[in-house]
């Protein structure tokens, strides 16, 4: 090799090395700036613990942890700090029924995953709430089929919004059914894999693992522990994932499925291993994880018919398995309502008026659901 060729190669190698080095330095600087921005921008909470007749209220304002202690339980409690809002009228939660009947409208939404703004817009556009977040849906029922937690960064805001709205709905003769999804159950059981990084920062600030902020001493934690995994409204059964055909073999009523699921919700608090029924309900074929109505391995219609007959229902509404829109499967026997709100761009709701089903769009328009 000639000397000038060697020289050219050396120059080229030096240039490549310099480019690589500057790329890594830039990445490091962006990462550092990103982290810095994240921690000073964080507003979150409140997290309210009630222990021995005392209330400890904690929140994060611009990356700083704040707290206030009350030596009695002051209800109704209104919190407004740093753009964060919460209202607690009561901390006593009566377990909901598994079955409701009536001639009222139903709206269902799923897999909000911390996308507060999309949820709020959908509820406003479809006249569930007004611009101040007041319930204007009368005796209607709002069903949320799970997965408020994880992915997005407005989980706490969503929970407090629904906590307040639940009371307003009840006062107006309406009802909110907040059903548990796998992500609620994962977070309560310390599986924090899908947490938005903001909540890692919040946990670190309070020197606690994030799920400890939702202990059974906390207002939101106790509220979540009171929630069901399914509800039947008229001829429709709602849940996060779905029922596998094996569910019928358990010979459990819908109310028993709710109570069995609930009593084994948080493994750490159980003090024993989950029994076989409990393990089944929490497993991949149980109501929060099942995906058997979709894809290549989906069950045949005959098996689905048996499930519908067993529980005396005409259809099952599920979230969990993401779609681009609210859509029907098995000629309307399954309606999938996870419309990918998690992507933070768009979303739909399911509207049921008598026996008519509609897709409700983000702009407030609706169209009859095609029964494919
Ligand atoms: Zn899910």
mmCIF file of C-alpha atoms and ligand atoms in Angstrom:
data_model
loop_
_atom_site.group_PDB
_atom_site.id
_atom_site.type_symbol
_atom_site.label_atom_id
_atom_site.label_comp_id
_atom_site.label_asym_id
_atom_site.label_seq_id
_atom_site.Cartn_x
_atom_site.Cartn_y
_atom_site.Cartn_z
ATOM 1 C CA UNK A 1 0.000 0.000 0.000
ATOM 2 C CA UNK A 2 1.266 3.423 -0.905
ATOM 3 C CA UNK A 3 1.881 5.975 1.794
ATOM 4 C CA UNK A 4 -0.756 8.420 0.521
ATOM 5 C CA UNK A 5 -3.373 5.591 0.539
ATOM 6 C CA UNK A 6 -2.479 4.760 4.130
ATOM 7 C CA UNK A 7 -2.836 8.439 4.973
ATOM 8 C CA UNK A 8 -6.314 8.598 3.392
ATOM 9 C CA UNK A 9 -7.474 5.534 5.330
ATOM 10 C CA UNK A 10 -6.134 7.014 8.572
ATOM 11 C CA UNK A 11 -8.004 10.279 7.906
ATOM 12 C CA UNK A 12 -11.213 8.372 7.126
ATOM 13 C CA UNK A 13 -10.932 6.253 10.308
ATOM 14 C CA UNK A 14 -10.286 9.377 12.403
ATOM 15 C CA UNK A 15 -13.330 11.064 10.843
ATOM 16 C CA UNK A 16 -15.577 8.015 11.557
ATOM 17 C CA UNK A 17 -14.289 7.899 15.133
ATOM 18 C CA UNK A 18 -14.974 11.622 15.588
ATOM 19 C CA UNK A 19 -18.540 11.255 14.224
ATOM 20 C CA UNK A 20 -19.235 8.302 16.540
ATOM 21 C CA UNK A 21 -17.799 10.154 19.522
ATOM 22 C CA UNK A 22 -19.843 13.316 18.872
ATOM 23 C CA UNK A 23 -22.973 11.154 18.418
ATOM 24 C CA UNK A 24 -22.466 9.553 21.849
ATOM 25 C CA UNK A 25 -21.751 12.916 23.480
ATOM 26 C CA UNK A 26 -24.941 14.363 21.928
ATOM 27 C CA UNK A 27 -26.990 11.368 23.110
ATOM 28 C CA UNK A 28 -25.610 11.748 26.616
ATOM 29 C CA UNK A 29 -26.361 15.488 26.651
ATOM 30 C CA UNK A 30 -29.934 14.925 25.371
ATOM 31 C CA UNK A 31 -30.471 12.201 27.962
ATOM 32 C CA UNK A 32 -29.168 14.395 30.740
ATOM 33 C CA UNK A 33 -31.238 17.406 29.659
ATOM 34 C CA UNK A 34 -34.273 15.110 29.261
ATOM 35 C CA UNK A 35 -33.957 13.757 32.794
ATOM 36 C CA UNK A 36 -33.434 17.208 34.204
ATOM 37 C CA UNK A 37 -36.501 18.514 32.379
ATOM 38 C CA UNK A 38 -38.558 15.535 33.529
ATOM 39 C CA UNK A 39 -37.903 15.927 37.235
ATOM 40 C CA UNK A 40 -38.511 19.707 37.425
ATOM 41 C CA UNK A 41 -41.652 19.441 35.278
ATOM 42 C CA UNK A 42 -43.328 16.722 37.291
ATOM 43 C CA UNK A 43 -46.633 17.550 38.954
ATOM 44 C CA UNK A 44 -48.469 14.588 40.402
ATOM 45 C CA UNK A 45 -50.893 13.548 43.085
ATOM 46 C CA UNK A 46 -52.362 13.940 45.529
ATOM 47 C CA UNK A 47 -51.740 10.632 47.282
ATOM 48 C CA UNK A 48 -53.889 10.602 50.404
ATOM 49 C CA UNK A 49 -53.279 8.111 53.194
ATOM 50 C CA UNK A 50 -55.675 7.672 56.076
ATOM 51 C CA UNK A 51 -54.072 6.014 59.102
ATOM 52 C CA UNK A 52 -55.396 6.088 62.674
ATOM 53 C CA UNK A 53 -57.851 8.889 62.009
ATOM 54 C CA UNK A 54 -55.121 11.071 60.498
ATOM 55 C CA UNK A 55 -54.812 12.163 56.900
ATOM 56 C CA UNK A 56 -51.467 12.481 55.158
ATOM 57 C CA UNK A 57 -51.690 14.272 51.811
ATOM 58 C CA UNK A 58 -48.665 14.096 49.528
ATOM 59 C CA UNK A 59 -48.096 15.531 46.075
ATOM 60 C CA UNK A 60 -45.332 16.584 43.712
ATOM 61 C CA UNK A 61 -45.141 20.170 42.469
ATOM 62 C CA UNK A 62 -42.527 21.044 39.819
ATOM 63 C CA UNK A 63 -40.407 18.110 40.840
ATOM 64 C CA UNK A 64 -40.538 18.916 44.581
ATOM 65 C CA UNK A 65 -42.303 16.625 47.032
ATOM 66 C CA UNK A 66 -44.888 18.304 49.259
ATOM 67 C CA UNK A 67 -47.002 17.008 52.111
ATOM 68 C CA UNK A 68 -49.553 18.103 54.658
ATOM 69 C CA UNK A 69 -50.841 16.220 57.673
ATOM 70 C CA UNK A 70 -54.340 16.556 59.102
ATOM 71 C CA UNK A 71 -55.120 15.303 62.618
ATOM 72 C CA UNK A 72 -58.655 14.332 61.662
ATOM 73 C CA UNK A 73 -60.357 13.041 58.535
ATOM 74 C CA UNK A 74 -61.731 16.153 56.902
ATOM 75 C CA UNK A 75 -64.492 15.240 54.490
ATOM 76 C CA UNK A 76 -65.481 16.490 52.027
ATOM 77 C CA UNK A 77 -61.854 17.138 51.179
ATOM 78 C CA UNK A 78 -61.011 19.453 48.307
ATOM 79 C CA UNK A 79 -57.479 19.508 46.947
ATOM 80 C CA UNK A 80 -56.240 22.060 44.443
ATOM 81 C CA UNK A 81 -52.506 22.662 44.152
ATOM 82 C CA UNK A 82 -50.079 23.050 41.294
ATOM 83 C CA UNK A 83 -52.760 22.356 38.665
ATOM 84 C CA UNK A 84 -53.716 19.101 40.411
ATOM 85 C CA UNK A 85 -57.267 18.514 41.559
ATOM 86 C CA UNK A 86 -58.996 15.983 43.779
ATOM 87 C CA UNK A 87 -62.207 15.808 45.693
ATOM 88 C CA UNK A 88 -63.051 13.197 48.310
ATOM 89 C CA UNK A 89 -66.617 13.107 49.596
ATOM 90 C CA UNK A 90 -66.496 9.651 51.072
ATOM 91 C CA UNK A 91 -63.969 6.884 51.632
ATOM 92 C CA UNK A 92 -66.558 4.152 52.197
ATOM 93 C CA UNK A 93 -67.011 2.120 49.054
ATOM 94 C CA UNK A 94 -69.863 -0.316 48.730
ATOM 95 C CA UNK A 95 -69.125 -3.182 46.360
ATOM 96 C CA UNK A 96 -71.155 -2.816 43.173
ATOM 97 C CA UNK A 97 -73.662 -5.421 42.012
ATOM 98 C CA UNK A 98 -72.688 -7.751 39.200
ATOM 99 C CA UNK A 99 -75.985 -7.306 37.351
ATOM 100 C CA UNK A 100 -77.946 -4.173 36.402
ATOM 101 C CA UNK A 101 -81.130 -3.862 34.373
ATOM 102 C CA UNK A 102 -82.969 -0.837 33.097
ATOM 103 C CA UNK A 103 -83.970 1.381 30.239
ATOM 104 C CA UNK A 104 -81.003 3.756 30.369
ATOM 105 C CA UNK A 105 -78.207 4.648 27.942
ATOM 106 C CA UNK A 106 -74.781 3.047 28.300
ATOM 107 C CA UNK A 107 -71.445 4.423 27.154
ATOM 108 C CA UNK A 108 -68.297 2.312 27.356
ATOM 109 C CA UNK A 109 -64.629 3.258 27.051
ATOM 110 C CA UNK A 110 -61.504 1.188 27.533
ATOM 111 C CA UNK A 111 -57.728 1.220 27.900
ATOM 112 C CA UNK A 112 -57.300 4.909 28.699
ATOM 113 C CA UNK A 113 -53.678 4.266 29.773
ATOM 114 C CA UNK A 114 -53.074 7.720 31.246
ATOM 115 C CA UNK A 115 -54.398 9.634 28.208
ATOM 116 C CA UNK A 116 -56.525 11.952 30.317
ATOM 117 C CA UNK A 117 -57.214 14.553 27.603
ATOM 118 C CA UNK A 118 -58.607 12.011 25.131
ATOM 119 C CA UNK A 119 -60.876 10.509 27.780
ATOM 120 C CA UNK A 120 -62.124 13.949 28.813
ATOM 121 C CA UNK A 121 -62.813 14.980 25.209
ATOM 122 C CA UNK A 122 -64.711 11.753 24.479
ATOM 123 C CA UNK A 123 -66.843 12.146 27.615
ATOM 124 C CA UNK A 124 -67.552 15.818 26.844
ATOM 125 C CA UNK A 125 -68.334 15.234 23.174
ATOM 126 C CA UNK A 126 -70.780 12.434 23.987
ATOM 127 C CA UNK A 127 -72.547 14.477 26.675
ATOM 128 C CA UNK A 128 -71.493 12.432 29.667
ATOM 129 C CA UNK A 129 -69.924 15.505 31.274
ATOM 130 C CA UNK A 130 -70.044 19.247 30.667
ATOM 131 C CA UNK A 131 -66.955 21.430 30.244
ATOM 132 C CA UNK A 132 -66.583 21.684 34.047
ATOM 133 C CA UNK A 133 -66.596 17.916 34.399
ATOM 134 C CA UNK A 134 -70.111 17.719 35.849
ATOM 135 C CA UNK A 135 -72.224 14.645 35.097
ATOM 136 C CA UNK A 136 -74.894 15.424 32.493
ATOM 137 C CA UNK A 137 -75.653 11.809 31.478
ATOM 138 C CA UNK A 138 -78.707 11.552 33.750
ATOM 139 C CA UNK A 139 -79.523 7.952 34.668
ATOM 140 C CA UNK A 140 -77.026 6.632 32.101
ATOM 141 C CA UNK A 141 -74.237 4.193 32.948
ATOM 142 C CA UNK A 142 -70.578 4.776 32.060
ATOM 143 C CA UNK A 143 -68.508 1.594 31.866
ATOM 144 C CA UNK A 144 -64.702 1.737 31.892
ATOM 145 C CA UNK A 145 -63.381 -1.699 31.022
ATOM 146 C CA UNK A 146 -59.997 -1.353 32.680
ATOM 147 C CA UNK A 147 -56.411 -0.272 32.034
ATOM 148 C CA UNK A 148 -56.313 3.298 33.266
ATOM 149 C CA UNK A 149 -52.768 2.631 34.543
ATOM 150 C CA UNK A 150 -49.435 2.460 32.677
ATOM 151 C CA UNK A 151 -47.961 3.842 29.456
ATOM 152 C CA UNK A 152 -49.261 7.459 29.673
ATOM 153 C CA UNK A 153 -48.394 10.204 32.169
ATOM 154 C CA UNK A 154 -51.833 11.344 33.385
ATOM 155 C CA UNK A 155 -52.894 8.275 35.362
ATOM 156 C CA UNK A 156 -53.451 10.045 38.701
ATOM 157 C CA UNK A 157 -55.460 12.830 37.026
ATOM 158 C CA UNK A 158 -57.681 10.213 35.360
ATOM 159 C CA UNK A 159 -58.264 8.344 38.626
ATOM 160 C CA UNK A 160 -59.226 11.487 40.588
ATOM 161 C CA UNK A 161 -61.463 12.701 37.761
ATOM 162 C CA UNK A 162 -63.385 9.413 37.810
ATOM 163 C CA UNK A 163 -63.395 9.284 41.618
ATOM 164 C CA UNK A 164 -65.206 12.627 41.710
ATOM 165 C CA UNK A 165 -67.443 11.784 38.750
ATOM 166 C CA UNK A 166 -68.563 8.516 40.329
ATOM 167 C CA UNK A 167 -70.164 10.504 43.181
ATOM 168 C CA UNK A 168 -71.719 13.054 40.800
ATOM 169 C CA UNK A 169 -73.162 10.245 38.658
ATOM 170 C CA UNK A 170 -74.674 8.496 41.679
ATOM 171 C CA UNK A 171 -76.191 11.781 42.910
ATOM 172 C CA UNK A 172 -77.865 12.203 39.513
ATOM 173 C CA UNK A 173 -79.226 8.628 39.426
ATOM 174 C CA UNK A 174 -76.544 7.427 37.013
ATOM 175 C CA UNK A 175 -73.682 4.992 37.547
ATOM 176 C CA UNK A 176 -70.004 4.520 36.770
ATOM 177 C CA UNK A 177 -68.612 1.007 36.531
ATOM 178 C CA UNK A 178 -64.839 1.132 36.791
ATOM 179 C CA UNK A 179 -63.723 -2.419 36.017
ATOM 180 C CA UNK A 180 -60.205 -3.659 36.704
ATOM 181 C CA UNK A 181 -57.840 -4.398 33.832
ATOM 182 C CA UNK A 182 -54.572 -6.294 33.889
ATOM 183 C CA UNK A 183 -52.614 -3.045 34.280
ATOM 184 C CA UNK A 184 -54.440 -2.082 37.493
ATOM 185 C CA UNK A 185 -53.741 -5.554 38.847
ATOM 186 C CA UNK A 186 -50.104 -5.468 37.676
ATOM 187 C CA UNK A 187 -49.356 -2.142 39.373
ATOM 188 C CA UNK A 188 -51.080 -3.144 42.626
ATOM 189 C CA UNK A 189 -48.952 -6.318 42.556
ATOM 190 C CA UNK A 190 -45.700 -4.395 42.069
ATOM 191 C CA UNK A 191 -45.277 -5.215 38.388
ATOM 192 C CA UNK A 192 -44.136 -1.775 37.245
ATOM 193 C CA UNK A 193 -42.734 -2.682 33.821
ATOM 194 C CA UNK A 194 -45.105 -0.448 31.856
ATOM 195 C CA UNK A 195 -45.049 2.568 34.154
ATOM 196 C CA UNK A 196 -44.397 5.951 32.506
ATOM 197 C CA UNK A 197 -40.973 7.198 33.677
ATOM 198 C CA UNK A 198 -42.704 10.116 35.435
ATOM 199 C CA UNK A 199 -44.093 7.701 38.017
ATOM 200 C CA UNK A 200 -40.662 6.191 38.643
ATOM 201 C CA UNK A 201 -39.541 9.744 39.516
ATOM 202 C CA UNK A 202 -42.562 10.190 41.810
ATOM 203 C CA UNK A 203 -41.858 6.899 43.598
ATOM 204 C CA UNK A 204 -38.190 7.874 44.007
ATOM 205 C CA UNK A 205 -39.126 11.285 45.455
ATOM 206 C CA UNK A 206 -41.277 9.649 48.117
ATOM 207 C CA UNK A 207 -38.619 6.956 48.633
ATOM 208 C CA UNK A 208 -41.225 4.283 47.966
ATOM 209 C CA UNK A 209 -41.935 1.858 45.223
ATOM 210 C CA UNK A 210 -44.762 3.388 43.150
ATOM 211 C CA UNK A 211 -47.387 0.787 44.090
ATOM 212 C CA UNK A 212 -46.934 1.657 47.791
ATOM 213 C CA UNK A 213 -48.676 4.962 46.990
ATOM 214 C CA UNK A 214 -51.764 2.819 46.275
ATOM 215 C CA UNK A 215 -51.692 0.796 49.491
ATOM 216 C CA UNK A 216 -54.976 -0.155 51.157
ATOM 217 C CA UNK A 217 -54.439 2.822 53.504
ATOM 218 C CA UNK A 218 -54.607 5.210 50.550
ATOM 219 C CA UNK A 219 -57.865 6.672 49.279
ATOM 220 C CA UNK A 220 -57.251 5.659 45.665
ATOM 221 C CA UNK A 221 -55.828 2.262 46.654
ATOM 222 C CA UNK A 222 -58.822 1.379 48.824
ATOM 223 C CA UNK A 223 -61.142 2.578 46.056
ATOM 224 C CA UNK A 224 -59.424 0.381 43.449
ATOM 225 C CA UNK A 225 -59.582 -2.614 45.804
ATOM 226 C CA UNK A 226 -63.371 -2.193 45.952
ATOM 227 C CA UNK A 227 -63.744 -2.501 42.170
ATOM 228 C CA UNK A 228 -65.156 -5.387 40.189
ATOM 229 C CA UNK A 229 -63.773 -7.263 37.245
ATOM 230 C CA UNK A 230 -67.069 -7.540 35.322
ATOM 231 C CA UNK A 231 -70.590 -6.177 35.109
ATOM 232 C CA UNK A 232 -73.674 -7.366 33.242
ATOM 233 C CA UNK A 233 -75.995 -4.590 32.095
ATOM 234 C CA UNK A 234 -79.180 -5.842 30.470
ATOM 235 C CA UNK A 235 -78.081 -8.386 27.841
ATOM 236 C CA UNK A 236 -74.414 -7.302 27.688
ATOM 237 C CA UNK A 237 -71.462 -8.468 29.782
ATOM 238 C CA UNK A 238 -68.519 -6.072 30.148
ATOM 239 C CA UNK A 239 -64.984 -6.985 31.185
ATOM 240 C CA UNK A 240 -61.382 -6.161 30.280
ATOM 241 C CA UNK A 241 -60.120 -9.231 28.411
ATOM 242 C CA UNK A 242 -62.918 -11.751 27.972
ATOM 243 C CA UNK A 243 -64.190 -15.132 29.094
ATOM 244 C CA UNK A 244 -62.540 -18.289 27.849
ATOM 245 C CA UNK A 245 -64.815 -21.336 27.350
ATOM 246 C CA UNK A 246 -63.302 -22.899 30.516
ATOM 247 C CA UNK A 247 -65.019 -20.265 32.665
ATOM 248 C CA UNK A 248 -68.330 -22.108 32.398
ATOM 249 C CA UNK A 249 -66.712 -25.184 33.995
ATOM 250 C CA UNK A 250 -65.960 -23.209 37.168
ATOM 251 C CA UNK A 251 -69.716 -23.066 37.818
ATOM 252 C CA UNK A 252 -69.407 -19.649 39.428
ATOM 253 C CA UNK A 253 -71.994 -16.895 39.220
ATOM 254 C CA UNK A 254 -70.945 -13.460 37.961
ATOM 255 C CA UNK A 255 -71.108 -12.128 41.532
ATOM 256 C CA UNK A 256 -68.890 -15.006 42.725
ATOM 257 C CA UNK A 257 -66.344 -14.282 39.979
ATOM 258 C CA UNK A 258 -66.204 -10.648 41.146
ATOM 259 C CA UNK A 259 -65.820 -11.535 44.821
ATOM 260 C CA UNK A 260 -63.279 -14.319 44.196
ATOM 261 C CA UNK A 261 -61.199 -12.046 41.976
ATOM 262 C CA UNK A 262 -61.354 -9.235 44.506
ATOM 263 C CA UNK A 263 -60.424 -11.328 47.538
ATOM 264 C CA UNK A 264 -57.258 -12.482 45.756
ATOM 265 C CA UNK A 265 -56.437 -9.148 44.103
ATOM 266 C CA UNK A 266 -53.130 -8.294 45.765
ATOM 267 C CA UNK A 267 -50.975 -11.382 46.270
ATOM 268 C CA UNK A 268 -48.825 -9.795 48.982
ATOM 269 C CA UNK A 269 -51.897 -8.998 51.095
ATOM 270 C CA UNK A 270 -53.329 -12.491 50.779
ATOM 271 C CA UNK A 271 -50.968 -14.209 53.213
ATOM 272 C CA UNK A 272 -51.305 -17.499 51.322
ATOM 273 C CA UNK A 273 -51.048 -18.868 47.781
ATOM 274 C CA UNK A 274 -53.987 -18.163 45.471
ATOM 275 C CA UNK A 275 -56.464 -21.071 45.356
ATOM 276 C CA UNK A 276 -57.026 -22.739 41.958
ATOM 277 C CA UNK A 277 -60.172 -20.719 41.127
ATOM 278 C CA UNK A 278 -58.363 -17.530 42.080
ATOM 279 C CA UNK A 279 -55.306 -18.472 40.005
ATOM 280 C CA UNK A 280 -57.497 -19.249 37.007
ATOM 281 C CA UNK A 281 -59.284 -15.896 37.249
ATOM 282 C CA UNK A 282 -55.949 -14.047 37.499
ATOM 283 C CA UNK A 283 -54.303 -16.086 34.733
ATOM 284 C CA UNK A 284 -54.047 -15.794 30.953
ATOM 285 C CA UNK A 285 -57.466 -17.417 30.396
ATOM 286 C CA UNK A 286 -59.104 -15.237 33.060
ATOM 287 C CA UNK A 287 -61.197 -12.092 32.520
ATOM 288 C CA UNK A 288 -58.352 -9.531 32.591
ATOM 289 C CA UNK A 289 -55.857 -11.278 30.279
ATOM 290 C CA UNK A 290 -57.854 -13.387 27.803
ATOM 291 C CA UNK A 291 -57.389 -12.628 24.073
ATOM 292 C CA UNK A 292 -59.204 -15.594 22.546
ATOM 293 C CA UNK A 293 -61.730 -13.629 20.479
ATOM 294 C CA UNK A 294 -59.009 -12.264 18.199
ATOM 295 C CA UNK A 295 -56.325 -13.490 15.839
ATOM 296 C CA UNK A 296 -55.452 -16.879 14.427
ATOM 297 C CA UNK A 297 -56.191 -18.848 17.586
ATOM 298 C CA UNK A 298 -59.589 -17.291 18.237
ATOM 299 C CA UNK A 299 -62.318 -19.617 19.488
ATOM 300 C CA UNK A 300 -65.100 -20.736 17.158
ATOM 301 C CA UNK A 301 -68.576 -19.238 17.330
ATOM 302 C CA UNK A 302 -70.068 -22.415 18.792
ATOM 303 C CA UNK A 303 -67.827 -22.155 21.862
ATOM 304 C CA UNK A 304 -68.662 -18.480 22.215
ATOM 305 C CA UNK A 305 -72.385 -19.286 22.018
ATOM 306 C CA UNK A 306 -71.983 -21.654 24.958
ATOM 307 C CA UNK A 307 -70.440 -18.872 27.072
ATOM 308 C CA UNK A 308 -73.243 -16.476 26.106
ATOM 309 C CA UNK A 309 -75.885 -19.090 26.920
ATOM 310 C CA UNK A 310 -74.246 -19.985 30.243
ATOM 311 C CA UNK A 311 -74.416 -16.389 31.474
ATOM 312 C CA UNK A 312 -77.712 -15.530 29.681
ATOM 313 C CA UNK A 313 -76.211 -12.725 27.604
ATOM 314 C CA UNK A 314 -76.305 -11.683 23.945
ATOM 315 C CA UNK A 315 -72.854 -10.160 23.767
ATOM 316 C CA UNK A 316 -69.548 -9.513 25.545
ATOM 317 C CA UNK A 317 -67.835 -6.120 25.413
ATOM 318 C CA UNK A 318 -64.065 -6.201 25.939
ATOM 319 C CA UNK A 319 -61.000 -3.958 25.818
ATOM 320 C CA UNK A 320 -57.384 -5.178 26.200
ATOM 321 C CA UNK A 321 -56.755 -6.323 22.617
ATOM 322 C CA UNK A 322 -56.065 -3.081 20.752
ATOM 323 C CA UNK A 323 -57.966 -2.189 17.598
ATOM 324 C CA UNK A 324 -58.044 0.945 15.466
ATOM 325 C CA UNK A 325 -61.708 1.507 16.312
ATOM 326 C CA UNK A 326 -64.676 0.097 18.187
ATOM 327 C CA UNK A 327 -65.572 -3.008 16.209
ATOM 328 C CA UNK A 328 -67.763 -6.080 16.228
ATOM 329 C CA UNK A 329 -66.647 -9.731 16.018
ATOM 330 C CA UNK A 330 -68.759 -12.896 15.700
ATOM 331 C CA UNK A 331 -71.691 -10.886 14.223
ATOM 332 C CA UNK A 332 -71.981 -8.608 17.233
ATOM 333 C CA UNK A 333 -71.557 -11.270 19.908
ATOM 334 C CA UNK A 334 -68.235 -9.687 20.851
ATOM 335 C CA UNK A 335 -67.604 -5.948 20.696
ATOM 336 C CA UNK A 336 -63.987 -4.791 20.969
ATOM 337 C CA UNK A 337 -63.663 -1.312 22.448
ATOM 338 C CA UNK A 338 -59.915 -0.803 22.993
ATOM 339 C CA UNK A 339 -59.656 1.803 20.230
ATOM 340 C CA UNK A 340 -55.932 2.478 20.888
ATOM 341 C CA UNK A 341 -56.426 5.575 23.043
ATOM 342 C CA UNK A 342 -53.024 4.554 24.445
ATOM 343 C CA UNK A 343 -51.319 6.050 21.366
ATOM 344 C CA UNK A 344 -52.530 9.478 22.492
ATOM 345 C CA UNK A 345 -53.912 10.443 19.086
ATOM 346 C CA UNK A 346 -57.465 9.213 18.718
ATOM 347 C CA UNK A 347 -60.124 7.145 20.388
ATOM 348 C CA UNK A 348 -63.722 5.983 20.263
ATOM 349 C CA UNK A 349 -66.460 4.959 22.667
ATOM 350 C CA UNK A 350 -69.267 2.439 22.376
ATOM 351 C CA UNK A 351 -72.772 3.848 22.800
ATOM 352 C CA UNK A 352 -75.730 1.591 23.576
ATOM 353 C CA UNK A 353 -79.249 2.948 23.365
ATOM 354 C CA UNK A 354 -81.893 0.235 23.884
ATOM 355 C CA UNK A 355 -80.517 -2.492 21.642
ATOM 356 C CA UNK A 356 -78.832 -0.166 19.169
ATOM 357 C CA UNK A 357 -75.043 0.019 19.175
ATOM 358 C CA UNK A 358 -72.985 2.953 17.876
ATOM 359 C CA UNK A 359 -69.358 3.926 17.471
ATOM 360 C CA UNK A 360 -68.862 7.305 19.126
ATOM 361 C CA UNK A 361 -66.060 9.404 17.620
ATOM 362 C CA UNK A 362 -63.731 11.984 19.146
ATOM 363 C CA UNK A 363 -65.612 14.811 17.367
ATOM 364 C CA UNK A 364 -68.900 13.820 19.012
ATOM 365 C CA UNK A 365 -70.378 12.177 15.913
ATOM 366 C CA UNK A 366 -71.580 8.597 15.937
ATOM 367 C CA UNK A 367 -72.407 5.865 13.453
ATOM 368 C CA UNK A 368 -74.253 2.560 13.727
ATOM 369 C CA UNK A 369 -71.817 -0.239 14.602
ATOM 370 C CA UNK A 370 -71.498 -2.688 11.711
ATOM 371 C CA UNK A 371 -72.127 -6.221 12.977
ATOM 372 C CA UNK A 372 -69.259 -8.052 11.335
HETATM 373 ZN ZN1 LIG B 1 -55.106 -4.901 29.076
#
